[in-house]
JSON list of C-alpha atoms in Angstrom, two decimals:
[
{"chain": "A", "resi": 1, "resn": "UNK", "atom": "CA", "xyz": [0.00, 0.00, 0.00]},
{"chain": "A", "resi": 2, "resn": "UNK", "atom": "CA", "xyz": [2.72, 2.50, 0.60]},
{"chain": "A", "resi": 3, "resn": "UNK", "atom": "CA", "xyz": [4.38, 1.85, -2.28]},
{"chain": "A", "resi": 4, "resn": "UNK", "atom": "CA", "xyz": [0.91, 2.42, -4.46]},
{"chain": "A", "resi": 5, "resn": "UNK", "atom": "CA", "xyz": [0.50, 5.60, -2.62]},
{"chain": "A", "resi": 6, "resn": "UNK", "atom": "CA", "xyz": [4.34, 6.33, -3.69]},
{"chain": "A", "resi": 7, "resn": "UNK", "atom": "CA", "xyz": [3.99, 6.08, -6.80]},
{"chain": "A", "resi": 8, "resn": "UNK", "atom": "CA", "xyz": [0.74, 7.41, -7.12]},
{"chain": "A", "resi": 9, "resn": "UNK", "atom": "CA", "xyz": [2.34, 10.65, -5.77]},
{"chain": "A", "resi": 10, "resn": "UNK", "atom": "CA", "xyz": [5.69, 10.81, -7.64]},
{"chain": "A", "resi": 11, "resn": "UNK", "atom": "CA", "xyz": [3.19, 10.27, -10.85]},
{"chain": "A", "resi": 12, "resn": "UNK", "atom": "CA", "xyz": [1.08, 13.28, -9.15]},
{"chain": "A", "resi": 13, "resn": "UNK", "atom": "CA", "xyz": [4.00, 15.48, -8.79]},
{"chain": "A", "resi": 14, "resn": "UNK", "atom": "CA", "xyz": [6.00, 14.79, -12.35]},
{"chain": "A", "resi": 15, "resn": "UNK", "atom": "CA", "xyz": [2.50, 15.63, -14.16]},
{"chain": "A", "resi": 16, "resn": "UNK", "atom": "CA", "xyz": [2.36, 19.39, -11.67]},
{"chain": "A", "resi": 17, "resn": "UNK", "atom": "CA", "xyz": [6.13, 19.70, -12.78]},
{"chain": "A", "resi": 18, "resn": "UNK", "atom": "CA", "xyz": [5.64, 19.02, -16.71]},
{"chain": "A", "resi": 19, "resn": "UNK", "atom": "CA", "xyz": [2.53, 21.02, -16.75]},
{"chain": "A", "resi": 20, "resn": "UNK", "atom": "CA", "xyz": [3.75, 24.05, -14.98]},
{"chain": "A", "resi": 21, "resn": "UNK", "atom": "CA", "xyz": [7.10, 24.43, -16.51]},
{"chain": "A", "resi": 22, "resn": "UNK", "atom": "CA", "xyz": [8.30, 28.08, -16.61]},
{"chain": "A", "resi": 23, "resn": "UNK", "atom": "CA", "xyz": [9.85, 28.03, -20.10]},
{"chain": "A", "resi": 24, "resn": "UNK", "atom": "CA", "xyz": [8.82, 30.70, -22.45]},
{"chain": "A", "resi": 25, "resn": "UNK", "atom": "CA", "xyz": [5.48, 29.91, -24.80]},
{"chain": "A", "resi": 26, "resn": "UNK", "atom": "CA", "xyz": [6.54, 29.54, -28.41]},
{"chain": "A", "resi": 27, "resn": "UNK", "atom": "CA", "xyz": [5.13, 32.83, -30.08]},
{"chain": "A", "resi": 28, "resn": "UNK", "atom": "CA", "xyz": [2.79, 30.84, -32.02]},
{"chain": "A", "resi": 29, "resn": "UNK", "atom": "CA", "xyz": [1.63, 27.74, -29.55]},
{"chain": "A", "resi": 30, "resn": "UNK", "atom": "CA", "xyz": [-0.70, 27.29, -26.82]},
{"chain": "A", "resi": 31, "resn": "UNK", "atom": "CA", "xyz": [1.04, 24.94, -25.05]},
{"chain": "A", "resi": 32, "resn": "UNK", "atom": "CA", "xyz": [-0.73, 22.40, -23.07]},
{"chain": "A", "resi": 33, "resn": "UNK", "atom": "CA", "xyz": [-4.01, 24.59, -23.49]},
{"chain": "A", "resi": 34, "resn": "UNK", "atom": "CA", "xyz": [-7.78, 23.61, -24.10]},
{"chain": "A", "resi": 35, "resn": "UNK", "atom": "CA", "xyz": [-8.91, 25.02, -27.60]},
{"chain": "A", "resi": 36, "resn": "UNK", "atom": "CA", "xyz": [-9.65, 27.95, -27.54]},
{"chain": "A", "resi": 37, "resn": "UNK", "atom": "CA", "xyz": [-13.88, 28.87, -27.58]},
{"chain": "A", "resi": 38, "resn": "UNK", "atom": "CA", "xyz": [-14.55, 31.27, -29.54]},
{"chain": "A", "resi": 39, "resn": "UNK", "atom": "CA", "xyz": [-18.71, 33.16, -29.97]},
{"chain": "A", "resi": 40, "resn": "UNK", "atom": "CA", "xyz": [-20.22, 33.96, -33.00]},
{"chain": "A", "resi": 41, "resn": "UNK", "atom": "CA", "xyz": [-21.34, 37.96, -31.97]},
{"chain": "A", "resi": 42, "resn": "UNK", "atom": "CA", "xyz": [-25.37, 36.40, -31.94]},
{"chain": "A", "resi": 43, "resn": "UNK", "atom": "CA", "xyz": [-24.17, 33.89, -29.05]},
{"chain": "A", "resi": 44, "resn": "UNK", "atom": "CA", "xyz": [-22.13, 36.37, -26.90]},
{"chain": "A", "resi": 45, "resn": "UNK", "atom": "CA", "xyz": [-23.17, 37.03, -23.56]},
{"chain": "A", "resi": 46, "resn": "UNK", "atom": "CA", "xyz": [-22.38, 40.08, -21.07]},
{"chain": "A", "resi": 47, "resn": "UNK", "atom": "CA", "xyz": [-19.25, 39.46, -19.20]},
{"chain": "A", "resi": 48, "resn": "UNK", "atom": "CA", "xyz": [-19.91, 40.28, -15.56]},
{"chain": "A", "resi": 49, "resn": "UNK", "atom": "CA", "xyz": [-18.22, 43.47, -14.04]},
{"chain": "A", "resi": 50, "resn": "UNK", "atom": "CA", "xyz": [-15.07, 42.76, -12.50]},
{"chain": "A", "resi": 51, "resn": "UNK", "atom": "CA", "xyz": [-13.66, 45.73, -10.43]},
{"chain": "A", "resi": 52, "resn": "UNK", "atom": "CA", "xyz": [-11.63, 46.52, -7.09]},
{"chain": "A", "resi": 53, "resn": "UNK", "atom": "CA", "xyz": [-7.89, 46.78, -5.59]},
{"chain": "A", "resi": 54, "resn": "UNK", "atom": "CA", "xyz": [-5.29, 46.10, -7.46]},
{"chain": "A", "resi": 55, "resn": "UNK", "atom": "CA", "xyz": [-2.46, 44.85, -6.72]},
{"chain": "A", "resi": 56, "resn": "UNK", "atom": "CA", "xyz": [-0.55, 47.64, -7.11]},
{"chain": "A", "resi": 57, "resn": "UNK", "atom": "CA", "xyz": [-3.54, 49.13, -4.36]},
{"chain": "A", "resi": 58, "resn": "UNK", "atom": "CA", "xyz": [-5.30, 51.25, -7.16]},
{"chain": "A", "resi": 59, "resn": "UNK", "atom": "CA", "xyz": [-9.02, 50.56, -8.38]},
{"chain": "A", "resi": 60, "resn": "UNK", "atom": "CA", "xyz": [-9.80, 48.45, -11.64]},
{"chain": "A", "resi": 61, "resn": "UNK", "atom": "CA", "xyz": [-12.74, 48.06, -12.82]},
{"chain": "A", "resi": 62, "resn": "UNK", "atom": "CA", "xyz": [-13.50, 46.24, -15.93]},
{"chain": "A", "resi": 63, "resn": "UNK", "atom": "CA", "xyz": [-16.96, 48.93, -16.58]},
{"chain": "A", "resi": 64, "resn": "UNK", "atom": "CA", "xyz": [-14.31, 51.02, -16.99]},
{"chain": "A", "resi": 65, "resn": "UNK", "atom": "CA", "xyz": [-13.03, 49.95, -19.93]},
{"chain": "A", "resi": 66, "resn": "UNK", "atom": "CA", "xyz": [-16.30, 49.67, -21.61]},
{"chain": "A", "resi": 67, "resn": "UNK", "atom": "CA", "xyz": [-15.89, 50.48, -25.92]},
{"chain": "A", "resi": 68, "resn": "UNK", "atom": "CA", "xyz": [-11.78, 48.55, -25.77]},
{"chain": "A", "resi": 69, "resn": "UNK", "atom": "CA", "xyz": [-11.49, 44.71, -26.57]},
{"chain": "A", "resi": 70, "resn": "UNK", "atom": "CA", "xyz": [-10.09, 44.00, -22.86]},
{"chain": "A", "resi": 71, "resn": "UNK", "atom": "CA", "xyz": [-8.52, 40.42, -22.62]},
{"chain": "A", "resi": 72, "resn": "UNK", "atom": "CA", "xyz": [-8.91, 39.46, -19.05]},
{"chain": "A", "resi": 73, "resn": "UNK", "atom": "CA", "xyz": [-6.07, 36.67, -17.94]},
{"chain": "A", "resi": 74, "resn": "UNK", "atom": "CA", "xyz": [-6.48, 34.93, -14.72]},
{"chain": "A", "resi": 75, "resn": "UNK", "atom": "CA", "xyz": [-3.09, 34.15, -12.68]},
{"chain": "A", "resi": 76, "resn": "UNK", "atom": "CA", "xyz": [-1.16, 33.38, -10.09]},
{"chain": "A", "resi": 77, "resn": "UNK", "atom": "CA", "xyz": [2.74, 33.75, -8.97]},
{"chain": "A", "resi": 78, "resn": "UNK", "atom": "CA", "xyz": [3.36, 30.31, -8.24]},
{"chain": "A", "resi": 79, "resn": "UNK", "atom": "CA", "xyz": [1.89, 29.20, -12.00]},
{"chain": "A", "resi": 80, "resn": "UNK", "atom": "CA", "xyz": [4.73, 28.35, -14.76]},
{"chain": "A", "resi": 81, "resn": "UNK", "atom": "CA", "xyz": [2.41, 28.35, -17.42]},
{"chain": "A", "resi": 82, "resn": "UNK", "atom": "CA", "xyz": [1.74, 32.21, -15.84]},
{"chain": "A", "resi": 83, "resn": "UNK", "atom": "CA", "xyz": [4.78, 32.80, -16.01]},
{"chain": "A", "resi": 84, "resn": "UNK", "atom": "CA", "xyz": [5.78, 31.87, -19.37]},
{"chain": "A", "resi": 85, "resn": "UNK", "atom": "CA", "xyz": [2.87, 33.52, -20.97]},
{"chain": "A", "resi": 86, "resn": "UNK", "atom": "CA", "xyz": [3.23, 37.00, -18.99]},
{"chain": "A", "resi": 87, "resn": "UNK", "atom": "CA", "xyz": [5.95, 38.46, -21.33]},
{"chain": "A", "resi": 88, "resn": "UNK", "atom": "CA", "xyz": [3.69, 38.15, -24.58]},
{"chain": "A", "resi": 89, "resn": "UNK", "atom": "CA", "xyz": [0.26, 39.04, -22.77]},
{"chain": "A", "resi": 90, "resn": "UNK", "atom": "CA", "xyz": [2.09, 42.67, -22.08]},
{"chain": "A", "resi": 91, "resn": "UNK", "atom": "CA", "xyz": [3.46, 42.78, -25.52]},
{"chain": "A", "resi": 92, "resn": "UNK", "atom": "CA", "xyz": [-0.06, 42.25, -26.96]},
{"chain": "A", "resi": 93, "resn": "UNK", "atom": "CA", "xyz": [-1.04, 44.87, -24.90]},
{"chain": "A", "resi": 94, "resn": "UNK", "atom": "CA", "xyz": [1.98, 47.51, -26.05]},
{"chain": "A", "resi": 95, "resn": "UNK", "atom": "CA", "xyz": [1.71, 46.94, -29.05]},
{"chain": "A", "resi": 96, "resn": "UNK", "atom": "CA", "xyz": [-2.21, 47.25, -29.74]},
{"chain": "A", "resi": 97, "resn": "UNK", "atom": "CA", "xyz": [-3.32, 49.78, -26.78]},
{"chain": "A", "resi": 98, "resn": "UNK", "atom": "CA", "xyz": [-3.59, 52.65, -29.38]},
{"chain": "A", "resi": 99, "resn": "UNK", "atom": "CA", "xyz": [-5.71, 50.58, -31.36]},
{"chain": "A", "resi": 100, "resn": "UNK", "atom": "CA", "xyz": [-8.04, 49.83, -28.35]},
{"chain": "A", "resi": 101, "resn": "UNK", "atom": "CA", "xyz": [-6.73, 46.96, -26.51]},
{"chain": "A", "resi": 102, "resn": "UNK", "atom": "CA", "xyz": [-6.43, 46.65, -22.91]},
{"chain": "A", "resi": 103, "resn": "UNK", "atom": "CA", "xyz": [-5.24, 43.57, -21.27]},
{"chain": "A", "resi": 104, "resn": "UNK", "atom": "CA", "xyz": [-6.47, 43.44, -17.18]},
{"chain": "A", "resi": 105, "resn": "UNK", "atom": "CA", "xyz": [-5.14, 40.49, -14.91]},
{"chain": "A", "resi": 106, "resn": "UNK", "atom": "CA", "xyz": [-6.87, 39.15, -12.34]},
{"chain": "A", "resi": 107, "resn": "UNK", "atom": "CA", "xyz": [-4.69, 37.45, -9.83]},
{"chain": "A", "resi": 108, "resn": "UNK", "atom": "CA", "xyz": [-5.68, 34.69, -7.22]},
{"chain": "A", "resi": 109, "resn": "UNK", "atom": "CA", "xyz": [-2.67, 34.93, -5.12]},
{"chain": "A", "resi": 110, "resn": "UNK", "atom": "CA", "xyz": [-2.94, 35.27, -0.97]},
{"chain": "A", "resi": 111, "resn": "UNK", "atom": "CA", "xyz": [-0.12, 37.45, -0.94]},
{"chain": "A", "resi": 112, "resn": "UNK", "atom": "CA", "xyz": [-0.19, 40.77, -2.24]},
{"chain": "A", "resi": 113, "resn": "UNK", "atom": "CA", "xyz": [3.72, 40.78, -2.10]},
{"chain": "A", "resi": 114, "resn": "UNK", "atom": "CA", "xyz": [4.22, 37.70, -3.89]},
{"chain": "A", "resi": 115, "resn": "UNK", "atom": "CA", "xyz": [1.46, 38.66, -6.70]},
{"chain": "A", "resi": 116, "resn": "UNK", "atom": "CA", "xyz": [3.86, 42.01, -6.87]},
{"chain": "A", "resi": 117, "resn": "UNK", "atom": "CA", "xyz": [7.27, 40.27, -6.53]},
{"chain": "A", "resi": 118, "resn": "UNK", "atom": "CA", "xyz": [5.75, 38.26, -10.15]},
{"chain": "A", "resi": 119, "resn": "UNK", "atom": "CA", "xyz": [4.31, 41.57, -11.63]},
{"chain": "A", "resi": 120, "resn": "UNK", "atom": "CA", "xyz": [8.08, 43.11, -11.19]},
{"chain": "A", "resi": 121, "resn": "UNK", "atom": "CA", "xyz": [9.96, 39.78, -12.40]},
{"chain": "A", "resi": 122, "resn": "UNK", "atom": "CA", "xyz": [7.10, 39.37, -15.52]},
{"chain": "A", "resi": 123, "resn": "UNK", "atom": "CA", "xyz": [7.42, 43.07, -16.06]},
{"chain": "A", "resi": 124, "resn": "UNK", "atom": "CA", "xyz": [3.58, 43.33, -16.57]},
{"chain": "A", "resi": 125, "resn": "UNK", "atom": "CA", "xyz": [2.87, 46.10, -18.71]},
{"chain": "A", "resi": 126, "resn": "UNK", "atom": "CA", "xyz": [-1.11, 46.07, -17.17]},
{"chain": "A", "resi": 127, "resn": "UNK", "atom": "CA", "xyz": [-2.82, 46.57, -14.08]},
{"chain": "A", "resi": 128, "resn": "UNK", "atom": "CA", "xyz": [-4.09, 43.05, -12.25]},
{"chain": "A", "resi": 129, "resn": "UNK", "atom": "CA", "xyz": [-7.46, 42.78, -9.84]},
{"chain": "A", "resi": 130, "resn": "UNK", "atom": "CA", "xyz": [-6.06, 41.10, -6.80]},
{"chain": "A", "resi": 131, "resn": "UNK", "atom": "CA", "xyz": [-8.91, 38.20, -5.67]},
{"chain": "A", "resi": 132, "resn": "UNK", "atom": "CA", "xyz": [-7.35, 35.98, -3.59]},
{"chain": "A", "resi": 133, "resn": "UNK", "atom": "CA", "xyz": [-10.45, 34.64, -2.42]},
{"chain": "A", "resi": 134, "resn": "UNK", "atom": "CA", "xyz": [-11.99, 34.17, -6.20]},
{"chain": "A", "resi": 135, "resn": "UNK", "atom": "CA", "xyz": [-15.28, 36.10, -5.75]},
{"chain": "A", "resi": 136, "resn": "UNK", "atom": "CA", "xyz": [-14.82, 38.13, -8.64]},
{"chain": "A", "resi": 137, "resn": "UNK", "atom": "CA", "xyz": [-13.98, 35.35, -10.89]},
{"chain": "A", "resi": 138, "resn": "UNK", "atom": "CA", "xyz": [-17.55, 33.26, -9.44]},
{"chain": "A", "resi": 139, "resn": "UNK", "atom": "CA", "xyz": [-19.29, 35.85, -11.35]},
{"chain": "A", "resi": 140, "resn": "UNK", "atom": "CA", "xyz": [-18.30, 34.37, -14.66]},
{"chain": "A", "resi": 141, "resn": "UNK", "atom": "CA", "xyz": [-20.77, 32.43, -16.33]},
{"chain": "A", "resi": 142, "resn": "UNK", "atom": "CA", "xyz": [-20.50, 28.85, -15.48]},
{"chain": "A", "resi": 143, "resn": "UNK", "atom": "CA", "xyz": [-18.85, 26.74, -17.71]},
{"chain": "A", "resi": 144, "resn": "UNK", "atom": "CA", "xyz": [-17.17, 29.27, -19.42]},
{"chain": "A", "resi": 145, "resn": "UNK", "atom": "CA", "xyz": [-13.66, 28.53, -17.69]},
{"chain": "A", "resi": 146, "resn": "UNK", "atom": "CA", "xyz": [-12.12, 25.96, -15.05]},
{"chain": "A", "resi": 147, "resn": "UNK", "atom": "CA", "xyz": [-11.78, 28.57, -12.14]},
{"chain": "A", "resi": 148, "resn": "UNK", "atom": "CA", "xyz": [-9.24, 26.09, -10.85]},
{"chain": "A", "resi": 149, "resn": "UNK", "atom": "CA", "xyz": [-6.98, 26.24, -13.69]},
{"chain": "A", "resi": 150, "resn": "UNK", "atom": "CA", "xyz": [-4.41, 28.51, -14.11]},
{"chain": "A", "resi": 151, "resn": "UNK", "atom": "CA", "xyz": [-3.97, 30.85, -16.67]},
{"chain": "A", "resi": 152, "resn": "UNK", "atom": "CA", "xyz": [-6.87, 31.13, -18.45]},
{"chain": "A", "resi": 153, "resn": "UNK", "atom": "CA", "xyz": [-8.32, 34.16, -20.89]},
{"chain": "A", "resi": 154, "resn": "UNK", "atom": "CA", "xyz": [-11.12, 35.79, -21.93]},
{"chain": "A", "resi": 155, "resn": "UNK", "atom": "CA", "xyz": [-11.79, 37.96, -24.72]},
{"chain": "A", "resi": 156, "resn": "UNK", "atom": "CA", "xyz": [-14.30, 40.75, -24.29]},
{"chain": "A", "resi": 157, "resn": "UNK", "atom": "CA", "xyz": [-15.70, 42.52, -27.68]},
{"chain": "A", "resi": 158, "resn": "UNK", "atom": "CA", "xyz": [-16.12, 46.48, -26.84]},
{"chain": "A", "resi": 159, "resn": "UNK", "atom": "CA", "xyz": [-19.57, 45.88, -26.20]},
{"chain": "A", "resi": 160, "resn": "UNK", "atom": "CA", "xyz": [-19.04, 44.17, -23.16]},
{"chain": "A", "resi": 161, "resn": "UNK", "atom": "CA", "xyz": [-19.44, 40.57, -24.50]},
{"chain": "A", "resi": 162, "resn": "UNK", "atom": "CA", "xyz": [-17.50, 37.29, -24.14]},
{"chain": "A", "resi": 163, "resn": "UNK", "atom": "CA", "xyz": [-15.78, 36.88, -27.65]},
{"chain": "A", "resi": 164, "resn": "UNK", "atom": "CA", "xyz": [-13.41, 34.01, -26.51]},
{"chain": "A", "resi": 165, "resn": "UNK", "atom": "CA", "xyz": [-12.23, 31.86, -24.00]},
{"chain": "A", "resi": 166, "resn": "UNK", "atom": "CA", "xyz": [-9.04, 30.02, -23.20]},
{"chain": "A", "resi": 167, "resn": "UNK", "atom": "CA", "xyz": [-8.39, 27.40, -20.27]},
{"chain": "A", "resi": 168, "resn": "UNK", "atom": "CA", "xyz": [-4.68, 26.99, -20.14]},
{"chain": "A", "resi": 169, "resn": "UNK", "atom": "CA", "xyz": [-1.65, 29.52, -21.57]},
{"chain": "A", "resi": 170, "resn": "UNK", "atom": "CA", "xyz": [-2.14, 31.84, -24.70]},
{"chain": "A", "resi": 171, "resn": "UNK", "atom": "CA", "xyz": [0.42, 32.11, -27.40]},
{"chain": "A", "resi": 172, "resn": "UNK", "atom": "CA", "xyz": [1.04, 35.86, -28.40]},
{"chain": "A", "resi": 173, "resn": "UNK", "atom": "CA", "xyz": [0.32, 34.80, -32.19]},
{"chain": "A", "resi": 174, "resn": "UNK", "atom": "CA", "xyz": [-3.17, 33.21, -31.18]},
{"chain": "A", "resi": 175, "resn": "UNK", "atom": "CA", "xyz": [-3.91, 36.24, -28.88]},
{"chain": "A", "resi": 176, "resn": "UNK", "atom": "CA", "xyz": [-3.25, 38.44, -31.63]},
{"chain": "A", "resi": 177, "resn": "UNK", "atom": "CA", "xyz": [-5.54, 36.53, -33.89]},
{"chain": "A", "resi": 178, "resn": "UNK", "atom": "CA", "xyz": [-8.20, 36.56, -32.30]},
{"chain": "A", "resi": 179, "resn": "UNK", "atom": "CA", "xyz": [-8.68, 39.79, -31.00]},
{"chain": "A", "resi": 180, "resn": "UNK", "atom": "CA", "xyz": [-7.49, 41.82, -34.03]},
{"chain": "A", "resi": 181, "resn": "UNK", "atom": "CA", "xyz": [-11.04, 41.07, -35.84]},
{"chain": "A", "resi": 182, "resn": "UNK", "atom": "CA", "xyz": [-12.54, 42.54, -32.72]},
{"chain": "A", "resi": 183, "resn": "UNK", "atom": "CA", "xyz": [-11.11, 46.30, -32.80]},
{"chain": "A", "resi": 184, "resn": "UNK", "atom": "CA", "xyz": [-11.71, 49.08, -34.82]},
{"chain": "A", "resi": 185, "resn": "UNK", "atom": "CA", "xyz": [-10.26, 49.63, -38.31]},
{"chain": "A", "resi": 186, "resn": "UNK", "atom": "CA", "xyz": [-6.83, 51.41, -38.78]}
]
């Protein structure tokens, strides 16, 4: 018996250490993600309002960036699938904020320190929601994402409405492609 529970938990531990390696994401992979679910602008539905402290200890709100395509990407500092896909998600959000993109993370962490030590070393170029307890994120329609799996993504059209939805690390590439259709023409 200890043996089977030995091995069970070595097997346990090699498939947390595989799947939350912190190498970069290939520019154009998704990496150990669920496809990506993408609506058809008849079947989009309102994506609730997210909003309070930071974790930088200013207020975001999510209303506030009604009329942008605002990706919202759920993580946490201890996530190496977080981690890898960090550098791009701020990239994506350089290089198309003066086209109407915002990118707003929502981090689970319990620390504030150790959701700002990852913000320094990840360089994010956006402001994260701190919910450590996960009541903003329980206001997402159900089934739309794995609240227990870290990172995931949603795409919100500027009218408010779930565009896409990604359970596991986005590639800058994909990212790219799919919200490009949603902003305004250049």
């Amino acid at each position: 018996m200890k043996t089977l529970r030995a091995s069970t938990a070595a097997v346990l531990l090699l498939a947390v250490l595989v799947g939350c390696s912190a190498s970069p994401l290939p520019e154009d992979e998704s990496r150990g993600a669920a496809p990506l679910k993408s609506y058809a602008p008849a079947d989009r539905v309102a994506m609730p309002e997210l909003s309070g402290e930071s974790v930088d200890g200013d207020r975001v709100s999510l209303k506030g960036l009604r009329g942008k395509v605002v990706v919202v990407n759920a993580w946490a500092s201890w996530c190496g699938p977080c981690r890898a896909e960090a550098p791009g998600l701020s990239r994506v959000h350089e290089e198309l904020y003066d086209k109407g993109l915002r990118v707003m993370g929502v981090n689970a962490d319990t620390s504030v320190g150790a959701a700002r030590a990852f913000e320094k070393e990840t360089r994010l170029a956006y402001p994260s929601l701190h919910d450590p307890r996960g009541r903003q994120l329980l206001r997402l329609p159900k089934g739309l994402v794995n609240l227990a799996a870290y990172p995931f993504t949603i795409v919100v059209d500027p009218q408010g409405r779930i565009a896409a939805a990604r359970i596991g690390a986005i590639g800058e590439a994909e990212l790219k492609r799919v919200v490009r259709p949603l902003l305004p023409p250049s």
